[in-house]
Coordinates of C-alpha atoms in Angstrom, one line a residue:
X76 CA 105.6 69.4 110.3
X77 CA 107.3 70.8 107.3
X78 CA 108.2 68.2 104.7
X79 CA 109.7 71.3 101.9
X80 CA 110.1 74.7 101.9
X81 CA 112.1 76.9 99.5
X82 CA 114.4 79.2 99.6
X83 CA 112.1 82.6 100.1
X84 CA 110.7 80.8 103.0
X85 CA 113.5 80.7 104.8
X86 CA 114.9 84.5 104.3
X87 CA 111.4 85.3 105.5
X88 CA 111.7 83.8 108.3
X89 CA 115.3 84.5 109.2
X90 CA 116.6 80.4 109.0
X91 CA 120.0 79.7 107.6
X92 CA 119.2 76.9 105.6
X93 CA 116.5 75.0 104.0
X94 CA 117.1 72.2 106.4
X95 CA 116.9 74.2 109.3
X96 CA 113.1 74.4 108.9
X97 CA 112.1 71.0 107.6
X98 CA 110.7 68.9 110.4
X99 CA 109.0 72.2 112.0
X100 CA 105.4 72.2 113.4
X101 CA 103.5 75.2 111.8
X102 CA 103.3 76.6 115.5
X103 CA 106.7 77.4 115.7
X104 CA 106.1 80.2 113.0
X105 CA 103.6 81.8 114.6
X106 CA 102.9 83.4 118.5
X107 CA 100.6 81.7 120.8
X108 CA 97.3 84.3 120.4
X109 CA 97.8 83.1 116.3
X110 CA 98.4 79.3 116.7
X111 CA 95.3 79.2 118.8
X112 CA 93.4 80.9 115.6
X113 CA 94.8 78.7 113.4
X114 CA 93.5 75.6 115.9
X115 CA 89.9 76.9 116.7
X116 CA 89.2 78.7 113.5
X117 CA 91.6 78.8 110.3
X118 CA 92.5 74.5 110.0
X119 CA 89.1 73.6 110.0
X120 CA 87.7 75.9 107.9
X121 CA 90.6 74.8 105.6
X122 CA 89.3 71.1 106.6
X123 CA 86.1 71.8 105.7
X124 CA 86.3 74.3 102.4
X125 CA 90.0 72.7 101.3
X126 CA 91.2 76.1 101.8
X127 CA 92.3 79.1 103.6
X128 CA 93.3 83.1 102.7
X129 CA 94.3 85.6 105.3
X130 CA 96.5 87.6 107.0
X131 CA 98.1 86.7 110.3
X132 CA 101.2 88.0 112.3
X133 CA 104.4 85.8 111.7
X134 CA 107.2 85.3 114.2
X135 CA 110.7 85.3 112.5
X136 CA 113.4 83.2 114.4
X137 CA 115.1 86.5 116.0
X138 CA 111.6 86.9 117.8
X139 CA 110.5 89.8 115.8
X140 CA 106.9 89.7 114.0
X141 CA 105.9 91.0 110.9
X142 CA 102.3 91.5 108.9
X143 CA 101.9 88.4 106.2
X144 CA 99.3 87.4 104.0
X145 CA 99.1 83.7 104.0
X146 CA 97.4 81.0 101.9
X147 CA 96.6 77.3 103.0
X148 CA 95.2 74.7 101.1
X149 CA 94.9 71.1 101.3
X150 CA 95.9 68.5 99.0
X151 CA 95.5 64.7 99.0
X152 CA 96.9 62.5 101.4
X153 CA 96.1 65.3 103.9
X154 CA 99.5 67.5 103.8
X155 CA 98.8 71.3 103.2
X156 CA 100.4 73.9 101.0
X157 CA 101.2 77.1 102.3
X158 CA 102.0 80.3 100.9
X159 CA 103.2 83.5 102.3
X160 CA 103.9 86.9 101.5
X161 CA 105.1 89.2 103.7
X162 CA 103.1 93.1 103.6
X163 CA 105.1 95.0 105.5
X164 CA 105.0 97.6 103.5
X165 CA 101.5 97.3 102.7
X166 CA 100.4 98.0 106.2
X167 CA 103.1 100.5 107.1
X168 CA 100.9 102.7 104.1
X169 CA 97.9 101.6 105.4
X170 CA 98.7 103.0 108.8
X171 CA 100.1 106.0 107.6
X172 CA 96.8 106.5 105.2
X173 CA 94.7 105.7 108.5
X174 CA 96.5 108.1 110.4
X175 CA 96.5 110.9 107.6
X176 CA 92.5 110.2 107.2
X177 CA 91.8 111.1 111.0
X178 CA 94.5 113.8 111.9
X179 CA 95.2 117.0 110.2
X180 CA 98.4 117.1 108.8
X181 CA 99.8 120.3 109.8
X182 CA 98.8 120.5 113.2
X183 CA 98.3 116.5 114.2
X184 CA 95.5 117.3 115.9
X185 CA 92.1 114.9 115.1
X186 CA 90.4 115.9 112.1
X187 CA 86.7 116.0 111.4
X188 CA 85.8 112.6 111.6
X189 CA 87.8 111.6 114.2
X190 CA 86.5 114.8 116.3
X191 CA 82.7 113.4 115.3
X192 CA 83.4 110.0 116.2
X193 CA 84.8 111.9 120.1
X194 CA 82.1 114.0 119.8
X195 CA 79.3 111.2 119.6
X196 CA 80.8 108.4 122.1
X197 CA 80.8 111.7 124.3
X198 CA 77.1 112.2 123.4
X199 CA 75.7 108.5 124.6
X200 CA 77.7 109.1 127.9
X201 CA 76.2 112.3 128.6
X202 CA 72.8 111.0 127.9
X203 CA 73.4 107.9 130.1
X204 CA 74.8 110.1 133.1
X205 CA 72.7 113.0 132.6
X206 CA 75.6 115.6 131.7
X207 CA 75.9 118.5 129.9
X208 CA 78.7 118.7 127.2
X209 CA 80.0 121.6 125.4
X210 CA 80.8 122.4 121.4
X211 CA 83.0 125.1 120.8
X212 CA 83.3 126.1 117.0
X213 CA 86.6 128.5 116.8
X214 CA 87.7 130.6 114.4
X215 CA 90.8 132.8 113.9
X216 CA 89.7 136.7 113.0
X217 CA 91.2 137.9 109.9
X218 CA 94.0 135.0 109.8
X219 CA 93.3 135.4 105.8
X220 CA 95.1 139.0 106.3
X221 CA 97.8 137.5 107.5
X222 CA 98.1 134.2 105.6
X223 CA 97.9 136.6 102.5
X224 CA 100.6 139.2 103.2
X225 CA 102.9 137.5 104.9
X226 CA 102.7 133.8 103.5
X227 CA 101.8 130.3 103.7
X228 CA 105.0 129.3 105.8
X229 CA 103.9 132.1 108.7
X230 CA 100.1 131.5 108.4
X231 CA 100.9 127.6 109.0
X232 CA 103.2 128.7 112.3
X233 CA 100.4 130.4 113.4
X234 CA 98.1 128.2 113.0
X235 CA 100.1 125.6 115.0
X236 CA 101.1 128.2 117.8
X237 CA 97.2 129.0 118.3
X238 CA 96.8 125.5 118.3
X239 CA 99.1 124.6 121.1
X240 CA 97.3 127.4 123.2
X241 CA 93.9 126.4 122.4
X242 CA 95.2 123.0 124.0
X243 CA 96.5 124.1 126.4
X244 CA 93.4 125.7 127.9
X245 CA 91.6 122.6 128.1
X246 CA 91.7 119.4 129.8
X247 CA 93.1 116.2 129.2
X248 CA 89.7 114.5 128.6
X249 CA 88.6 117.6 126.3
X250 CA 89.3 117.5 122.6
X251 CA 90.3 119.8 119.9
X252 CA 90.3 119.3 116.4
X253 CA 90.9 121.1 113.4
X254 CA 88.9 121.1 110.4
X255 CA 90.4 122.7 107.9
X256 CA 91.8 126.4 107.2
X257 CA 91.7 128.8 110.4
X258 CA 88.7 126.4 111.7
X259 CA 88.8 124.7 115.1
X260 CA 86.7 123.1 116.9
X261 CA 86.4 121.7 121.2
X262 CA 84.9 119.1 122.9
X263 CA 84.1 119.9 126.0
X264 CA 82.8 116.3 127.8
X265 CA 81.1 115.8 131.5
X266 CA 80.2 119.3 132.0
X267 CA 78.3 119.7 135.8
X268 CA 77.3 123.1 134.1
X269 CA 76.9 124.9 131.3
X270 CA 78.6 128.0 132.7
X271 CA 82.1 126.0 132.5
X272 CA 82.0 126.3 128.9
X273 CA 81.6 130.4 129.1
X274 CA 84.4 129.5 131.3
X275 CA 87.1 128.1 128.7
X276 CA 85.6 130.0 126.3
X277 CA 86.9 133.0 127.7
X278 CA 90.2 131.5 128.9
X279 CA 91.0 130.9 124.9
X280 CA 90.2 134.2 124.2
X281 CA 93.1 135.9 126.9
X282 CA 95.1 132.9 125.8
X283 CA 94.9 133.6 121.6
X284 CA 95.2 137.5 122.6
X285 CA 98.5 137.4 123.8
X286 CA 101.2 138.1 120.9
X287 CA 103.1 135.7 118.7
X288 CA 106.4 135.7 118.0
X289 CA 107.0 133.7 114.4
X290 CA 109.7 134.4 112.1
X291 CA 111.2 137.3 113.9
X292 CA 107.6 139.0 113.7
X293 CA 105.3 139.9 116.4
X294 CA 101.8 138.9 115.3
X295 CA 98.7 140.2 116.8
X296 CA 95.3 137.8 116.6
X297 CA 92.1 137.3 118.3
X298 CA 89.0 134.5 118.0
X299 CA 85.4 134.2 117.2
X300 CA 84.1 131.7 119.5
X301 CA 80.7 129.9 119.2
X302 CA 79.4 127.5 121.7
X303 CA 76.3 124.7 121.8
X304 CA 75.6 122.9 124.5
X305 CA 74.2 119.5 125.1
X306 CA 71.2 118.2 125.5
X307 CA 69.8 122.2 125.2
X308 CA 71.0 123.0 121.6
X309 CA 70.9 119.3 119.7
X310 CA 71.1 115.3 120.4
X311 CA 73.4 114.7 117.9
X312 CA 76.8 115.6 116.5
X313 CA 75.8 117.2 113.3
X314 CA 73.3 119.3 114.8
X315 CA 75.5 120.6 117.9
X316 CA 78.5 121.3 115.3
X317 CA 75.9 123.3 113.0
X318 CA 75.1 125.4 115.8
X319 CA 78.4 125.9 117.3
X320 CA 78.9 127.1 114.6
X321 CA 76.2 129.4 113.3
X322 CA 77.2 131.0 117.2
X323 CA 80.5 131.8 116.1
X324 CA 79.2 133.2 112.9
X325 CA 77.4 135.1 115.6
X326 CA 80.4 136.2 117.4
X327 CA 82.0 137.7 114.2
X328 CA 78.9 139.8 114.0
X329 CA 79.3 141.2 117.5
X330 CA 82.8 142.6 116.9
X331 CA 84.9 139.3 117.1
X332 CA 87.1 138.7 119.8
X333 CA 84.5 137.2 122.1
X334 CA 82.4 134.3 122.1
X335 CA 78.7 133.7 121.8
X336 CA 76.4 130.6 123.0
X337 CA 74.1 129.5 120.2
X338 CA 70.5 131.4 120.3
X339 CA 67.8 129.9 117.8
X340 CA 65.9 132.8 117.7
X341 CA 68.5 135.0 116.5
X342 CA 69.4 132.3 113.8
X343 CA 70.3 134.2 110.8
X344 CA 71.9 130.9 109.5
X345 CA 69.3 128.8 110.3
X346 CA 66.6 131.0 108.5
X347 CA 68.7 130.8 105.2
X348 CA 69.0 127.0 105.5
X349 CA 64.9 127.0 105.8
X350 CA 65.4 129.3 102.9
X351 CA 67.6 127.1 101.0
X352 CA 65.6 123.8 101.9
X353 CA 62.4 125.2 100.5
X354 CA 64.8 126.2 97.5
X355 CA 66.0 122.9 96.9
X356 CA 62.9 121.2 97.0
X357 CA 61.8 123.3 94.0
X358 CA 65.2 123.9 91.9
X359 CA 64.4 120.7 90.0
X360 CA 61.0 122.0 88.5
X361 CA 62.2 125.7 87.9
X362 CA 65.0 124.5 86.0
X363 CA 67.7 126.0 88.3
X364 CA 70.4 123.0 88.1
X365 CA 72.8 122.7 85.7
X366 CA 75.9 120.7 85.0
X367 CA 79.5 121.8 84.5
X368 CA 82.1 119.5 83.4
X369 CA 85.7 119.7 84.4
X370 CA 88.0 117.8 82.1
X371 CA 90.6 115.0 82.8
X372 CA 93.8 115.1 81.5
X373 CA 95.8 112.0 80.7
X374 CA 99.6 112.2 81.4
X375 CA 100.8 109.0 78.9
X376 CA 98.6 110.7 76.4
X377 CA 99.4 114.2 77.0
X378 CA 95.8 115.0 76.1
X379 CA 92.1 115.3 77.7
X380 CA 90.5 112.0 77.5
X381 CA 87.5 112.5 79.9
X382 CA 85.5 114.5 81.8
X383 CA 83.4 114.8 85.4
X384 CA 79.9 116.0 85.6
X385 CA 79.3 118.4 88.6
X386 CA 76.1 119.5 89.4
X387 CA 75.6 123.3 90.1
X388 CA 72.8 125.6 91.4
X389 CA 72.0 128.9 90.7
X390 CA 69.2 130.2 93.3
X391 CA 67.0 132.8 91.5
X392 CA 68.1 135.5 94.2
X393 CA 71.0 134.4 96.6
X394 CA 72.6 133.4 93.2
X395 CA 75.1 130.3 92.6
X396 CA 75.0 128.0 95.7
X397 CA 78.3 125.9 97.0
X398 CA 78.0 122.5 95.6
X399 CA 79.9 122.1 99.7
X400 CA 76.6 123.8 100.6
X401 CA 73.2 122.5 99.1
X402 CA 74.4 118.4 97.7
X403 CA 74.4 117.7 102.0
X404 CA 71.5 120.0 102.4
X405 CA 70.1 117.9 99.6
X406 CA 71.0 114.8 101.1
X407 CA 69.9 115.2 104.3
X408 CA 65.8 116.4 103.1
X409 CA 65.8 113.7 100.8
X410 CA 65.9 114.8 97.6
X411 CA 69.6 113.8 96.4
X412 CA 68.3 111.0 94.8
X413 CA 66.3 112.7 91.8
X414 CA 68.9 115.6 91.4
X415 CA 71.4 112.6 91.2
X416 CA 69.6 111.0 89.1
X417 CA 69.1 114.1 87.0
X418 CA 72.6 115.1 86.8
X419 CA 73.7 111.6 85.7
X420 CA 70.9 111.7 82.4
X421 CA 71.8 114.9 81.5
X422 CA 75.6 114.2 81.6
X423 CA 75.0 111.0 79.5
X424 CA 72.7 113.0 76.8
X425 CA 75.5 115.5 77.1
X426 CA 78.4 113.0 76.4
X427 CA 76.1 111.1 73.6
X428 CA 76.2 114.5 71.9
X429 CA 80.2 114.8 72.0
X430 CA 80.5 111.2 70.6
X431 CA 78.4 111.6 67.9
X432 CA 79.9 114.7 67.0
X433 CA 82.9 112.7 66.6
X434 CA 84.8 112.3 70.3
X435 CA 84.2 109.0 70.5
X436 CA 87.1 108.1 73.4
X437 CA 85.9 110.9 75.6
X438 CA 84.7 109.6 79.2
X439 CA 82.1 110.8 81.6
X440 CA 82.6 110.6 85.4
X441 CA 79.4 111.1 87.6
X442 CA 79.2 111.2 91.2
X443 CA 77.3 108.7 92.8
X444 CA 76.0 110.2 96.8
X445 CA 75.8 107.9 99.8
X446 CA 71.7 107.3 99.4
X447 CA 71.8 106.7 95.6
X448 CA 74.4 104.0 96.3
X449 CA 71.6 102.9 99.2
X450 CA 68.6 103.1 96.9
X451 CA 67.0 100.0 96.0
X452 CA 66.6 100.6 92.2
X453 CA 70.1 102.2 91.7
X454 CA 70.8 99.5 88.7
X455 CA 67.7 100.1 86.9
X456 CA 68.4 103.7 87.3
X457 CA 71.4 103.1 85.5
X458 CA 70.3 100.7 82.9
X459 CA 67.6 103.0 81.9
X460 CA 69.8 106.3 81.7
X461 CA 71.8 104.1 79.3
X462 CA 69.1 102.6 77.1
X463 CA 67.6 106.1 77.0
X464 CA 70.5 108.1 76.3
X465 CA 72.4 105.6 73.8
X466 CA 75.8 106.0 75.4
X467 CA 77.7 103.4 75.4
X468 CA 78.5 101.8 79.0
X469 CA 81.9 101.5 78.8
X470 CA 82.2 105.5 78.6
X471 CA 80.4 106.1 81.8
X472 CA 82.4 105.7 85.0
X473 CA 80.3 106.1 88.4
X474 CA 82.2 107.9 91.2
X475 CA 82.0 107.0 94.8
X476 CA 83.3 108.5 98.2
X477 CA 85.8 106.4 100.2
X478 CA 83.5 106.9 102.9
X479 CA 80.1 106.3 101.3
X480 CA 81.2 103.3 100.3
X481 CA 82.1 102.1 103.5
X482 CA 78.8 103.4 105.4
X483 CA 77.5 99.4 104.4
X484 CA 80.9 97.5 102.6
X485 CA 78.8 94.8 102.2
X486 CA 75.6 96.2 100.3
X487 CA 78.3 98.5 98.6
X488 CA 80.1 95.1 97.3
X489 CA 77.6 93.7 96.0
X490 CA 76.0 96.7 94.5
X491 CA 78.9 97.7 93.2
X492 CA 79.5 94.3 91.1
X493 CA 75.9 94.5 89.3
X494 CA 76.7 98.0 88.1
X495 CA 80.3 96.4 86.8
X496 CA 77.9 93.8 85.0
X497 CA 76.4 96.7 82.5
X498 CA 80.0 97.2 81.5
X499 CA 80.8 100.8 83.1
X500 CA 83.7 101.7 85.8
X501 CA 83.7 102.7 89.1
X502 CA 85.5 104.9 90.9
X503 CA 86.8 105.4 94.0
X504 CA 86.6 109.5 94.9
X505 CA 88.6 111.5 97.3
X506 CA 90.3 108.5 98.7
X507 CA 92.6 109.1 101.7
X508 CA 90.2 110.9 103.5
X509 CA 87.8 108.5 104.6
X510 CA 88.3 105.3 106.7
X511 CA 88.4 102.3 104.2
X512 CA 90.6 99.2 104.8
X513 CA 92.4 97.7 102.3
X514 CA 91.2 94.3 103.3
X515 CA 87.6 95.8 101.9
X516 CA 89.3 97.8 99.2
X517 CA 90.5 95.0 97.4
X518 CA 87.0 93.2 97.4
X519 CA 85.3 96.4 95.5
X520 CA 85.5 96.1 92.2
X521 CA 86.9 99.5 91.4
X522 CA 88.9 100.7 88.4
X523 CA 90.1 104.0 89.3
X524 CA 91.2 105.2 92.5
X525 CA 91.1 109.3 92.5
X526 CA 93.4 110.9 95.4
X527 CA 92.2 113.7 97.4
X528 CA 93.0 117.1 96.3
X529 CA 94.0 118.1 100.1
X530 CA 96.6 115.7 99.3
X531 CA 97.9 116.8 95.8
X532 CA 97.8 120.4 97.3
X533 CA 101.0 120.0 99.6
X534 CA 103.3 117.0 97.5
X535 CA 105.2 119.6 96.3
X536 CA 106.3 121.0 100.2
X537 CA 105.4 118.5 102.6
X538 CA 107.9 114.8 102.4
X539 CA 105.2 113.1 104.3
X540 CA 102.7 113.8 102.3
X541 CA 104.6 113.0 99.4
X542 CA 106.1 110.0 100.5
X543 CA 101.5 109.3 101.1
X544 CA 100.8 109.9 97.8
X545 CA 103.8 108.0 96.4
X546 CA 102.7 104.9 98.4
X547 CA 98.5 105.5 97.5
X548 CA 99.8 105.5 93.4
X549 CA 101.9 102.3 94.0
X550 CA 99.6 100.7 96.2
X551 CA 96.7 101.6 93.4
X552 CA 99.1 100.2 90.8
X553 CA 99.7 96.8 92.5
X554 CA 96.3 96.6 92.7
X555 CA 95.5 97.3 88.4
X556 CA 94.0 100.6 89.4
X557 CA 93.9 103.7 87.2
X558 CA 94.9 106.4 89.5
X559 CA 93.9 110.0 89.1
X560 CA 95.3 113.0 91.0
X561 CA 92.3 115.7 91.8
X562 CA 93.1 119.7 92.4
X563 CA 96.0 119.9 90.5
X564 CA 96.9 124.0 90.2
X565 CA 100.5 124.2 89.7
X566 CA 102.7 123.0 87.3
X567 CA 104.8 122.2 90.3
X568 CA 102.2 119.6 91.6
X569 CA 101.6 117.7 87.8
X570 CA 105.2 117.1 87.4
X571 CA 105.7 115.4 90.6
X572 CA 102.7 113.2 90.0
X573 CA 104.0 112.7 86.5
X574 CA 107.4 111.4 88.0
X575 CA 105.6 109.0 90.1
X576 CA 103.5 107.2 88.0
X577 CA 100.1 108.4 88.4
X578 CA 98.3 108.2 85.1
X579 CA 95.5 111.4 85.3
X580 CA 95.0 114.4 86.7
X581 CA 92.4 117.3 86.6
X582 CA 92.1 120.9 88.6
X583 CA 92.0 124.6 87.8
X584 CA 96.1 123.7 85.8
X585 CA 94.0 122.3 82.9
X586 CA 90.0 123.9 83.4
X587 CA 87.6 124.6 86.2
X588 CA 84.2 123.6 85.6
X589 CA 82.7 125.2 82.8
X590 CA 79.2 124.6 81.1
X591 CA 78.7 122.4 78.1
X592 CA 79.2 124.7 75.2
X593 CA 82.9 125.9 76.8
X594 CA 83.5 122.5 77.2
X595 CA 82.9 121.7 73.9
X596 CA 85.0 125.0 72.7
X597 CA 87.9 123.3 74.9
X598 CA 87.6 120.1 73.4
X599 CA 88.1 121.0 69.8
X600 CA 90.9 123.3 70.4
X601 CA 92.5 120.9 72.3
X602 CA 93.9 117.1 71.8
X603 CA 91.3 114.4 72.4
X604 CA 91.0 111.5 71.2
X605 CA 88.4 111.3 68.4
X606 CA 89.0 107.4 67.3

């Protein structure tokens, strides 16, 4: 029973007077699924340990229930102390961050990783019935035309038109996401054959065909359809997503406006990749890599303070290769770890140079991938890059992905911790896309939270996703992060992110990537820090 609360106690939980509550059992705070965790679970660890910290869902006295954080420890004479906070707020951003990280924003349809996580539950179904199930990689023909001449606002009611036919070709247990630009892509699960997926294929196609009627303007456009098909074309998501899509490529090759099953013989893709790979493997040796450095521009300052290292490729004869393109490719044959590596001594020799030469405040940011953060000598990686290079620690922040880090939370925890140890920072990169809680994102030990560029790119149009990077740059704050806005191109863009708060931004408004010596030409023309 409650011997004393105070005044915030109350209000929270929607009593009228301090003596309304005293003489309560703890049970009457909470429902009946949370009294039995606080009974079987929550008291005796706090028995056991002298304390408690959680969340739990509290019951106000009008029967409503709202999100809390609560804290429980024991003191003498066996009484308890309890503290609570209610996080309303905090989860109503979490949830909207959740939802923004799996849907596409324009249409609401599932995104990439929620169509991959579809696509692979449908995968270990088919296998354990023996079905067939269908990929269908879709793209719009010469939507750039339009998008281009006409505009943004009738591209994007174009894009959400097809959409809603697309959909409404398929059936309820079918899926179709979007993945970005004039890219779709369909599940197609518990196929009895394979000839059902020629089927839909072709019911998209009359469907997409048929004019729109946006703006006052009647709008002609047709598809590029690729399918793969399951178990026949790949056992796993990747592979039947790559495929899909090197047969719609296909299809654009035939005349677009049809669609094309995937044929590895006739592969074009496929025999660049093997092109690529073997590329790759050698780029190291022949001295092909290089690093570009893209600077960060602080807003309190008004002035460059830092910089990120991005690794680029030129290929001796297909030319400059997509980071987008070969850092996967690199990741998936195994060989990201000593071009990571690479990238990160050369940025740090690079950066060594610039202090010396008198920038002693400027920062390096390098980009950690999923299997160096996974590699068992990551730290002594790291402490030797220092030792060799001479850079000081403090000036060297390592970047992660929201959702490399949560491929093992755990390992990354505690990994993460050692590398705070040597005295650099850590960064959190492209957050908002992945699928991070903020239960775990308040155990890494992270100084800097950097928010997707896919996010920056519409706070100047969209409410919602103003109002989500608003909440990410208060949330940060609360939290004592740095927060740092990526993609910024338009004025437009840094002045709302000024208004808000958020301390850094960098993107094609202040420099694209540019080599070392245009870097450097940048930095002395400009206003950096040199104490």
């Amino acid at each position: 029973e409650f011997t004393f609360v105070n005044d915030g106690l109350t209000k929270l939980y929607g009593y009228s007077t301090l003596q309304s509550m005293i003489g309560l059992p703890l049970y009457a705070l909470y429902e009946s699924s949370t009294n039995e965790r606080f009974t079987n679970t929550i008291l005796p660890i706090v028995q056991q340990r002298g304390r408690w910290r959680g969340e739990a869902t509290g019951l106000r006295r009008d029967g409503l229930t709202f999100p809390q954080e609560i804290s429980i420890t024991a003191i003498e004479g066996g009484g308890l102390v309890i503290v609570v906070r209610d996080i309303t707020e905090r989860t109503y951003a979490e949830e909207q961050i959740k939802h923004l990280a799996y849907h596409d924003a324009l249409t609401a349809l599932p995104n990439r990783l929620l169509f991959k996580d579809r696509l692979t539950v449908a995968i270990s179904h088919a296998q354990r019935e023996h079905l067939k199930l269908a990929v269908l990689f879709l793209d719009l023909d010469r939507f750039k035309v339009i998008n281009d001449s006409l505009g943004h606002n009738i591209g994007d009611h174009l894009l959400q038109s097809a959409a809603a036919r697309v959909q409404s070709c398929l059936r309820d247990s079918d899926t179709v996401a979007r993945l970005g630009g004039d890219e779709f892509t369909l599940l197609l699960p518990s196929l009895s054959v394979a000839e059902d997926a020629a089927l839909v294929a072709q019911k998209i196609l009359d469907a997409v065909r048929y004019p729109f009627h946006i703006e006052g303007r009647e709008l002609f456009v047709t598809t590029s359809i690729g399918i793969s098909l399951f178990p026949d074309d790949g056992t796993d998501a990747e592979t039947l997503i790559k495929n899909a899509d090197t047969a719609m490529y296909q299809a654009k090759e035939e005349g677009r406006d049809n669609y094309q099953l995937f044929n590895a013989f006739i592969n074009a893709k496929a025999l660049q990749r093997i092109a690529l790979e073997h590329g790759l493997r050698k780029a190291l040796a022949n001295n092909e890599l290089s690093v570009h450095y893209q600077p960060i521009f602080d807003f309190r300052l008004n002035r460059i303070t830092g910089m990120e290292a991005l690794l680029r490729w030129n290929h001796p004869t297909m030319g400059m290769i997509p980071p987008a393109v070969f850092i996967p490719l690199a990741e998936s044959i195994g060989v990201m770890v000593p071009l990571g590596t690479w990238a990160m001594r050369t940025a740090c020799v690079q950066a060594k140079q610039w202090h010396d030469a008198g920038f002693r405040g400027l920062t390096i940011a390098v980009n950690l991938a999923v299997c160096q953060l996974t590699q068992p000598d990551l730290l002594a990686r790291v402490r030797e890059v220092l030792d060799d290079t001479g850079l000081e620690a403090r000036l060297l922040e390592l970047e992660i992905t929201e959702s490399g880090a949560m491929v093992n939370p755990e390992n990354s925890i505690r990994t993460l911790y050692e590398l705070k140890k040597l005295g650099l920072r850590i960064s959190i990169d492209d957050f908002g896309t992945g699928h991070s809680s903020l239960s775990y994102l308040k155990r890494f030990p992270i100084d800097t939270l950097k928010i997707d560029q896919s996010f920056v790119r519409d706070v100047n149009n969209d409410p919602d996703t103003a109002a989500i990077v608003t909440a990410i740059n208060a949330m940060a704050h609360s939290l004592r992060l740095k927060v740092i806005a990526e993609g910024v191109e338009f004025s437009e863009q840094a002045a709302f992110l000024k208004r808000i708060g958020c301390d850094q931004m960098q993107g094609y408004l202040i420099k694209a990537p540019v080599p070392a010596d245009k870097f450097l030409a940048l930095i002395e023309t400009a206003a950096v820090d040199a104490t």
